[in-house]
mmCIF file of C-alpha atoms in Angstrom:
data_model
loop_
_atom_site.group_PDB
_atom_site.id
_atom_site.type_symbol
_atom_site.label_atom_id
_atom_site.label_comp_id
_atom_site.label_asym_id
_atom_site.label_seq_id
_atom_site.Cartn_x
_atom_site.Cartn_y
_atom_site.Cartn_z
ATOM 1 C CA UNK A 207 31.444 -16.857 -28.822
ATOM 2 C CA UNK A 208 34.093 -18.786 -27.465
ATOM 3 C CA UNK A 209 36.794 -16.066 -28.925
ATOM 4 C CA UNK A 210 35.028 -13.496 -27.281
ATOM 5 C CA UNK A 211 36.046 -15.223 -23.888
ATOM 6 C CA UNK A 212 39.312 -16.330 -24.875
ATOM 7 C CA UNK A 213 39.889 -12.544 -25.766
ATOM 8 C CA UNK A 214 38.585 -11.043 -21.805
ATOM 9 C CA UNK A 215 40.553 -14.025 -20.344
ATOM 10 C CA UNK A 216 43.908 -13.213 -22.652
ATOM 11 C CA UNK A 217 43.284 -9.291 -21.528
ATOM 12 C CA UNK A 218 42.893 -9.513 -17.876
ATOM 13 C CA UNK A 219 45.559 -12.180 -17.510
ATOM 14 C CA UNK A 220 47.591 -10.138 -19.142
ATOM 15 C CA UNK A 221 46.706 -7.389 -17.158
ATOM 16 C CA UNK A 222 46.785 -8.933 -13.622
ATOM 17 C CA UNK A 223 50.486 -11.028 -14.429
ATOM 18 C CA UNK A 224 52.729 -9.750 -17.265
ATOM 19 C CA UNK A 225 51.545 -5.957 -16.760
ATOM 20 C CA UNK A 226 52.068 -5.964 -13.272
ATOM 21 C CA UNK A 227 54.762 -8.144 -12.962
ATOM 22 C CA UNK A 228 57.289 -6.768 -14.895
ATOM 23 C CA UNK A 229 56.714 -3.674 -13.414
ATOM 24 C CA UNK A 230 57.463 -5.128 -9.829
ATOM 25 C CA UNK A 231 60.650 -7.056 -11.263
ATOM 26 C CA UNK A 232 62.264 -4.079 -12.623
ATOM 27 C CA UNK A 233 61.140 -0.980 -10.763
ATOM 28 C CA UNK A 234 59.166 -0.766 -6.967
ATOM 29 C CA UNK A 235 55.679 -1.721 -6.902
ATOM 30 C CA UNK A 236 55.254 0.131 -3.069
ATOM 31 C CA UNK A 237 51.221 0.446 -3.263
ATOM 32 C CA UNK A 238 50.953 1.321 0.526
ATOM 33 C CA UNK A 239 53.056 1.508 3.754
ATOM 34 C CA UNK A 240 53.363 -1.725 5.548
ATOM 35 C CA UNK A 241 50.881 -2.414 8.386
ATOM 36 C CA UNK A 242 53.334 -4.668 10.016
ATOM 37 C CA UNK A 243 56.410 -3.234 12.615
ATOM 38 C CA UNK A 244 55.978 -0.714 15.164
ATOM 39 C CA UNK A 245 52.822 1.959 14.763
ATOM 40 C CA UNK A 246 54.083 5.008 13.561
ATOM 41 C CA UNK A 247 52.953 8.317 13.563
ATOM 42 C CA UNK A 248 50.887 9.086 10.455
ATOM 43 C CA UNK A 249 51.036 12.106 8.374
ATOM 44 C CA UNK A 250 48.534 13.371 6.027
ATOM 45 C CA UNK A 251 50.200 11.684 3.325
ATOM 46 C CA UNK A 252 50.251 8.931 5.203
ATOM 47 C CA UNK A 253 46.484 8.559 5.274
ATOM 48 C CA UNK A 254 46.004 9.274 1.828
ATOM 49 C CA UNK A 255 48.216 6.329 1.076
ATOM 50 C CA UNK A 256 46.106 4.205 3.014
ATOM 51 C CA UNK A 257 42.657 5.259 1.741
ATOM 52 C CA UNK A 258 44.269 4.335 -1.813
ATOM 53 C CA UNK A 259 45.405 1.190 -0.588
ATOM 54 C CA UNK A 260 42.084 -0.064 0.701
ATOM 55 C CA UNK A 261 40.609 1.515 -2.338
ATOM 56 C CA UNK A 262 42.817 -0.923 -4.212
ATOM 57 C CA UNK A 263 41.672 -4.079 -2.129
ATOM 58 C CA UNK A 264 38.281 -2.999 -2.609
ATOM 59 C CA UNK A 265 38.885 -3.508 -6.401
ATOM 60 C CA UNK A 266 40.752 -6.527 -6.424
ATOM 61 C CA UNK A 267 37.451 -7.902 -4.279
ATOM 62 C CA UNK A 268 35.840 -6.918 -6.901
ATOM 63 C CA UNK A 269 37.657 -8.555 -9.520
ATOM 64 C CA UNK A 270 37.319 -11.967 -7.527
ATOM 65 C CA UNK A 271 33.898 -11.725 -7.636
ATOM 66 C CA UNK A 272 33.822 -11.096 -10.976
ATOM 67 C CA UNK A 273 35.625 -13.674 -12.070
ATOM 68 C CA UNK A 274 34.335 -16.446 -10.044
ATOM 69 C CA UNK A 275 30.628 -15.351 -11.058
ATOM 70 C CA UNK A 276 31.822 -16.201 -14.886
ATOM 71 C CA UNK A 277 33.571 -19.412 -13.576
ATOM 72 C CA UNK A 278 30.307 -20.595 -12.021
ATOM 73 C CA UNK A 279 27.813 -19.620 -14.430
ATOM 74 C CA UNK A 280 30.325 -21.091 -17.010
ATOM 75 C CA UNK A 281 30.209 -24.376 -15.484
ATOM 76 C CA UNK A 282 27.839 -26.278 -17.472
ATOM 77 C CA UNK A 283 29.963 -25.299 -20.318
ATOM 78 C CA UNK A 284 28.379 -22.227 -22.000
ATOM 79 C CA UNK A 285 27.495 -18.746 -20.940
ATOM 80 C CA UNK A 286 23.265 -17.820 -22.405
ATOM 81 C CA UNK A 287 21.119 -14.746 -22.061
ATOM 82 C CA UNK A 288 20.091 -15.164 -18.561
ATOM 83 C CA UNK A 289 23.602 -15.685 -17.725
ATOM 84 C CA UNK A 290 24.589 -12.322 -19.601
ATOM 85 C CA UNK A 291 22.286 -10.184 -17.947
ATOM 86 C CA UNK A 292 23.416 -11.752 -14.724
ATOM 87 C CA UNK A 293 27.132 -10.302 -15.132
ATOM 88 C CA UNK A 294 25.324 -6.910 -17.069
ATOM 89 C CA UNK A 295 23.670 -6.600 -13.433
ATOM 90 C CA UNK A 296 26.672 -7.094 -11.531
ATOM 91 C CA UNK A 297 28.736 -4.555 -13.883
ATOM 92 C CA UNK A 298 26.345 -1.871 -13.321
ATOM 93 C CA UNK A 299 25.808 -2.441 -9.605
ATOM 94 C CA UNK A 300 29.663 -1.882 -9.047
ATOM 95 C CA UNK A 301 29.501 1.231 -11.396
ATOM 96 C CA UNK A 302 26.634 2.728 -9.830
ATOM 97 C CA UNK A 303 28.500 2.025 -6.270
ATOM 98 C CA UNK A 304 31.386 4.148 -7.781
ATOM 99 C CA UNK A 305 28.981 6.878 -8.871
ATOM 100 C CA UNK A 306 27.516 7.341 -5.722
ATOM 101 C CA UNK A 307 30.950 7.419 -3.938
ATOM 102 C CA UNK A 308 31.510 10.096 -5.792
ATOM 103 C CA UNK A 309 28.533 11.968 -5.517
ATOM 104 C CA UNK A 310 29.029 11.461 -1.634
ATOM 105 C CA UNK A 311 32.404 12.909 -1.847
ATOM 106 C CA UNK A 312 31.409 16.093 -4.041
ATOM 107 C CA UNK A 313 28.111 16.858 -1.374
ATOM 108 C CA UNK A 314 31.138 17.078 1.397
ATOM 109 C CA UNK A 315 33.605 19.021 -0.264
ATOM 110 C CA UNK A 316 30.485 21.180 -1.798
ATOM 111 C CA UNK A 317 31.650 20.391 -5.721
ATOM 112 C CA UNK A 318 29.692 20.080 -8.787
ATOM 113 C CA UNK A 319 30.421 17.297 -10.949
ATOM 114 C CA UNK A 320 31.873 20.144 -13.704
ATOM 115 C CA UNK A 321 30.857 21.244 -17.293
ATOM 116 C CA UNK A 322 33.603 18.884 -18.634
ATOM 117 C CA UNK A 323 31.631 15.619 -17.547
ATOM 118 C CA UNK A 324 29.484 15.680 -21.172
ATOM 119 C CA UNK A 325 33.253 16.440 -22.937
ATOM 120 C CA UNK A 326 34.533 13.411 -21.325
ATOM 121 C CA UNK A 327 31.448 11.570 -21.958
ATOM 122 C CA UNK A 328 31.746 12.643 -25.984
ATOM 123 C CA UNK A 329 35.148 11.634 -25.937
ATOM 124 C CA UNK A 330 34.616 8.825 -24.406
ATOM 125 C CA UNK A 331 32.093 7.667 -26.604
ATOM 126 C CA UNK A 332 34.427 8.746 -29.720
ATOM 127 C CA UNK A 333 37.289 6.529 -28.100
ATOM 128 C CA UNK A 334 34.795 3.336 -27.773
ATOM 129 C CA UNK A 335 33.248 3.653 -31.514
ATOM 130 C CA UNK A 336 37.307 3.683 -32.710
ATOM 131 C CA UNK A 337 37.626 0.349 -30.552
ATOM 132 C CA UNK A 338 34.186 -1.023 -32.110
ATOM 133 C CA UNK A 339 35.785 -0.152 -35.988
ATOM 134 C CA UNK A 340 39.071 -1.200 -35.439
ATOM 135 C CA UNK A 341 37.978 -4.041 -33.915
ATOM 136 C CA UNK A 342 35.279 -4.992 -36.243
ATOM 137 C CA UNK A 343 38.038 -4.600 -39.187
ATOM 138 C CA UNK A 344 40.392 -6.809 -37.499
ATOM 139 C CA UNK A 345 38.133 -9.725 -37.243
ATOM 140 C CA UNK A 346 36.974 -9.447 -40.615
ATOM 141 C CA UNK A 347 40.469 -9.303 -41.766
ATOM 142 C CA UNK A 348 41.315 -12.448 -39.492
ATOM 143 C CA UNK A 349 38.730 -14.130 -40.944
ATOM 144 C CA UNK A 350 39.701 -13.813 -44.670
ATOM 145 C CA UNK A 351 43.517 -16.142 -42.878
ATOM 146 C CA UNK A 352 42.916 -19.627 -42.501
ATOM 147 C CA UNK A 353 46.261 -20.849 -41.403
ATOM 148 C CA UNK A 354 49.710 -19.277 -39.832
ATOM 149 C CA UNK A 355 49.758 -17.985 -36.134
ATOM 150 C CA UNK A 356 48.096 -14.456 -37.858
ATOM 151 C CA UNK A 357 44.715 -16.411 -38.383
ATOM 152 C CA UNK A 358 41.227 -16.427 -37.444
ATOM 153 C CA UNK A 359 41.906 -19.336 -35.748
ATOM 154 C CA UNK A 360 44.197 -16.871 -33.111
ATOM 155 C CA UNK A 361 41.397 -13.953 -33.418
ATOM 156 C CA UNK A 362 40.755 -14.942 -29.733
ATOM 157 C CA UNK A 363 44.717 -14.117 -28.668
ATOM 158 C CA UNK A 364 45.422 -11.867 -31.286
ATOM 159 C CA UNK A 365 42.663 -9.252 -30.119
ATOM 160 C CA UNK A 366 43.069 -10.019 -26.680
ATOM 161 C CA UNK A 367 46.646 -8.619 -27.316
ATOM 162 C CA UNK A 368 45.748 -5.526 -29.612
ATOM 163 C CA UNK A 369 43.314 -4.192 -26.450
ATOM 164 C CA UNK A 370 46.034 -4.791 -23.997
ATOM 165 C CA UNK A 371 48.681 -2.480 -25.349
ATOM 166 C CA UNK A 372 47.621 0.815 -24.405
ATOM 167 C CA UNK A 373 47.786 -1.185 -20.668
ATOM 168 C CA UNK A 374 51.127 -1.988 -21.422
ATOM 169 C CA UNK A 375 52.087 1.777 -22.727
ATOM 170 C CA UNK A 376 50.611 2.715 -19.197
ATOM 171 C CA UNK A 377 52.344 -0.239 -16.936
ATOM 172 C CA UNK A 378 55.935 0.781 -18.508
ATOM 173 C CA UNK A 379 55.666 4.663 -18.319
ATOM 174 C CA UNK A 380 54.013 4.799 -14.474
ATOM 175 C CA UNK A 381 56.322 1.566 -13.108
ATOM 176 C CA UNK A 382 59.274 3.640 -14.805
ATOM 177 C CA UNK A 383 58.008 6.671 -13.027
ATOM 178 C CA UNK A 384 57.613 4.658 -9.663
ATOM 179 C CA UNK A 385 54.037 5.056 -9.053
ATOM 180 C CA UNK A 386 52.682 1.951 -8.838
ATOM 181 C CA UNK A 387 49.120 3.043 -7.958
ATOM 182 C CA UNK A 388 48.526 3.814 -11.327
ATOM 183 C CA UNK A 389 49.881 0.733 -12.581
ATOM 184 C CA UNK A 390 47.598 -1.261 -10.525
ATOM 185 C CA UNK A 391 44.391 0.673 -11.236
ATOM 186 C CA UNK A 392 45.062 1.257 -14.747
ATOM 187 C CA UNK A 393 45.401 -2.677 -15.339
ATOM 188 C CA UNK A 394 42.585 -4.310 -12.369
ATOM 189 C CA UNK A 395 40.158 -1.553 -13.818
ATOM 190 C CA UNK A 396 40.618 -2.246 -17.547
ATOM 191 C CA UNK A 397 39.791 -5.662 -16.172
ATOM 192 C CA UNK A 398 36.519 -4.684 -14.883
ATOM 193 C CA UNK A 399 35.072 -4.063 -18.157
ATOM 194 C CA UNK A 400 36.387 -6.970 -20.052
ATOM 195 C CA UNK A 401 34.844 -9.866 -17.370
ATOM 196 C CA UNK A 402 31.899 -8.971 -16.373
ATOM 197 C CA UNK A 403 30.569 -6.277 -18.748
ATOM 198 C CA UNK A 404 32.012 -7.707 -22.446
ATOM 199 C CA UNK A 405 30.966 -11.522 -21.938
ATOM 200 C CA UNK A 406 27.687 -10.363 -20.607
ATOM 201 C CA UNK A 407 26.912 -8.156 -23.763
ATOM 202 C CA UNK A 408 27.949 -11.171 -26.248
ATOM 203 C CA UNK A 409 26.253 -13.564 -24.175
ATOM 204 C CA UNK A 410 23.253 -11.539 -24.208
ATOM 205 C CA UNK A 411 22.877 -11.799 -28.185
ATOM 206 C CA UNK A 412 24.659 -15.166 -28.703
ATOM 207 C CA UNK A 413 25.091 -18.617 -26.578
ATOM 208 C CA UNK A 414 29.137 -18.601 -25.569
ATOM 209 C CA UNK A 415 30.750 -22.116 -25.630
ATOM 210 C CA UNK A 416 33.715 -22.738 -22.908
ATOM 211 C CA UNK A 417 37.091 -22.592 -24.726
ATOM 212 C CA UNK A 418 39.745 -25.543 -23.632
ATOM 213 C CA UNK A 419 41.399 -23.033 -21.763
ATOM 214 C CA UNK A 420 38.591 -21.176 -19.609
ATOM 215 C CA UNK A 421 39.433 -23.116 -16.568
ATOM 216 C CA UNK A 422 43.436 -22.902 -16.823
ATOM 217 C CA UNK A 423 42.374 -19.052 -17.398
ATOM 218 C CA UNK A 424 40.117 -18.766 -13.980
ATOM 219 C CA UNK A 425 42.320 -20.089 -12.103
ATOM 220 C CA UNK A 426 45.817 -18.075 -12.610
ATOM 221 C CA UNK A 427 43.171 -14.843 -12.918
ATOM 222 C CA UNK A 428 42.107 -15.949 -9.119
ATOM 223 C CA UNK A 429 45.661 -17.335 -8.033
ATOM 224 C CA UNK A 430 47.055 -13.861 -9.330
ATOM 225 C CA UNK A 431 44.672 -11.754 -7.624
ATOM 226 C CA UNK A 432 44.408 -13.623 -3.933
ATOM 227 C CA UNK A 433 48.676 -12.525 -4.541
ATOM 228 C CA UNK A 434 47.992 -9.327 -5.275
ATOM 229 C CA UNK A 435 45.469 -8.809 -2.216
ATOM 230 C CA UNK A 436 47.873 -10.833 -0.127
ATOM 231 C CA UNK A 437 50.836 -8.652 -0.523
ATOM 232 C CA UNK A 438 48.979 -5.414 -0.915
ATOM 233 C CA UNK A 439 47.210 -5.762 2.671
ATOM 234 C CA UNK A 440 50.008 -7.696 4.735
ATOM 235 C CA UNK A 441 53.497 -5.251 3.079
ATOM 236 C CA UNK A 442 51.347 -3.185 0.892
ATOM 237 C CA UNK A 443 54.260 -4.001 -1.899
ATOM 238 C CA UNK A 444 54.563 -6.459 -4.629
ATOM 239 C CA UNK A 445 58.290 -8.040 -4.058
ATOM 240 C CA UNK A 446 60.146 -8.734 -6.892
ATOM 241 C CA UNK A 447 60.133 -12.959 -6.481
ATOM 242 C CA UNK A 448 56.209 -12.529 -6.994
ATOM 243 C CA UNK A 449 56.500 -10.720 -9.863
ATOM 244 C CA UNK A 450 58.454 -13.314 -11.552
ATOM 245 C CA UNK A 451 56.024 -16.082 -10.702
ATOM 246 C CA UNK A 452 53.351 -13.537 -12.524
ATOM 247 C CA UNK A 453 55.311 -13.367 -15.591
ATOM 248 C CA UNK A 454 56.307 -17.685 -15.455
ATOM 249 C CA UNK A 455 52.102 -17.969 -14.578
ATOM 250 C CA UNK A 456 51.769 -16.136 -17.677
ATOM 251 C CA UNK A 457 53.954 -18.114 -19.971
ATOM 252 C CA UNK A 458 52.246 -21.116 -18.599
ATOM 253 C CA UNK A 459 48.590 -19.542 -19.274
ATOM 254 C CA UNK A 460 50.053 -18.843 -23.040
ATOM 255 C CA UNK A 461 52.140 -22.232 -23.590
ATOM 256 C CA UNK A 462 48.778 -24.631 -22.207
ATOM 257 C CA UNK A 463 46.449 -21.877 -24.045
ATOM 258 C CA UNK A 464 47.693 -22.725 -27.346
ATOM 259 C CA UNK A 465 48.622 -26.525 -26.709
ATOM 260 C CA UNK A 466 44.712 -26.759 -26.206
#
């Protein structure tokens, strides 16, 4: 149980500091115009930029949430059933807010959600069964390595890792490209699904213990996203300086992670 945590902490700080980070130390990360300085007139393109970047805070609020409901029902220093279906509930409640947002957008624009919603859905559900193999292979393989940095001992990290680089694929291509709306949403929404949605499921079927480093992890995943809402809202860009204290926050979360 505990390496099922370690493994949503290692992906979403991963996500929310290295994946980001780089990204706004070697290219632009502009998510928004600034709301600061004189008023200017606004263009159509303008707006749009704003709706995504309150669309981005909105997520990030999210993400706080979710991560201090773990912290606090993680307190005593294991996560049960009851506490499972708690962050199941709170999964599903943001999802179903996103499904209705869209429906509400389609009934004023007068679209149909499309005959390629069941293709995605198959696919999908083909891409999550390939996760559940490879996964499932990759433990078992772990498990068979009792000592050496490849080890089950590391199945926690070493996962954690594997799921992250398509994240990375994404935060190199679209930082390299300059959009840096993608780069955000790509890596805050992968986070989403990792805490609540994948603790809750494990936690569900089998107690969860606290690893050493669940608090150390909490609170850089917090720290990193108050930065993130904090420069989003106030410059609506991610300056370089604070993408280098991502990255150091990082190396810290991965030095203290594997001293404990």
């Amino acid at each position: 149980g505990g390496d099922v945590l370690t493994n949503a902490l290692v992906n979403n700080v991963t996500n929310l500091t290295l994946l980001i980070g780089l990204p706004a130390i070697f290219w632009a990360m502009k998510a928004a115009p600034s709301d600061s300085g004189k008023p200017k007139k606004r263009s159509g393109g303008g707006d749009q930029q704003r709706v995504h970047k309150f669309s981005l805070l909105l997520t990030l609020t999210a993400a706080l949430f979710f991560v201090g409901a773990v912290w606090l029902l993680g307190c005593d220093g294991n996560l049960n059933a009851t506490d499972g279906w708690v962050l199941i509930g709170i999964f599903l409640f943001w999802q179903s807010f996103h499904v209705f947002e869209v429906l509400k957008s389609n009934a004023r624009q007068n679209k149909s959600l499309g005959w390629m919603l069941p293709v995605n859905l198959a696919l999908l559900g083909m891409g999550a069964y390939a996760t559940f193999v490879s996964t499932d292979w990759l433990v078992a393989w772990l498990g068979n390595i009792h000592s050496g940095f490849v080890s089950a001992k590391h199945v926690g990290w070493l996962s954690g890792w594997l799921m992250v680089l398509p994240n990375a694929i994404l935060a190199v291509y679209y930082g390299w490209r300059r959009k840096p709306e993608v780069v955000y949403s790509s890596q805050v929404g992968d986070g989403h699904i990792c805490v609540p949605l994948c603790i809750g499921v494990f936690a569900v079927q089998h107690a969860i213990a606290v690893p050493a480093m669940f608090q150390l992890g909490t609170y850089i995943l917090v720290g990193a996203i108050a930065l993130h809402m904090f420069f989003v809202a106030v410059f609506g860009q991610l300056p370089r300086f604070v993408g280098i204290l991502l990255v150091v926050a990082y190396g810290v979360f991965v030095y203290r992670g594997f001293g404990n």
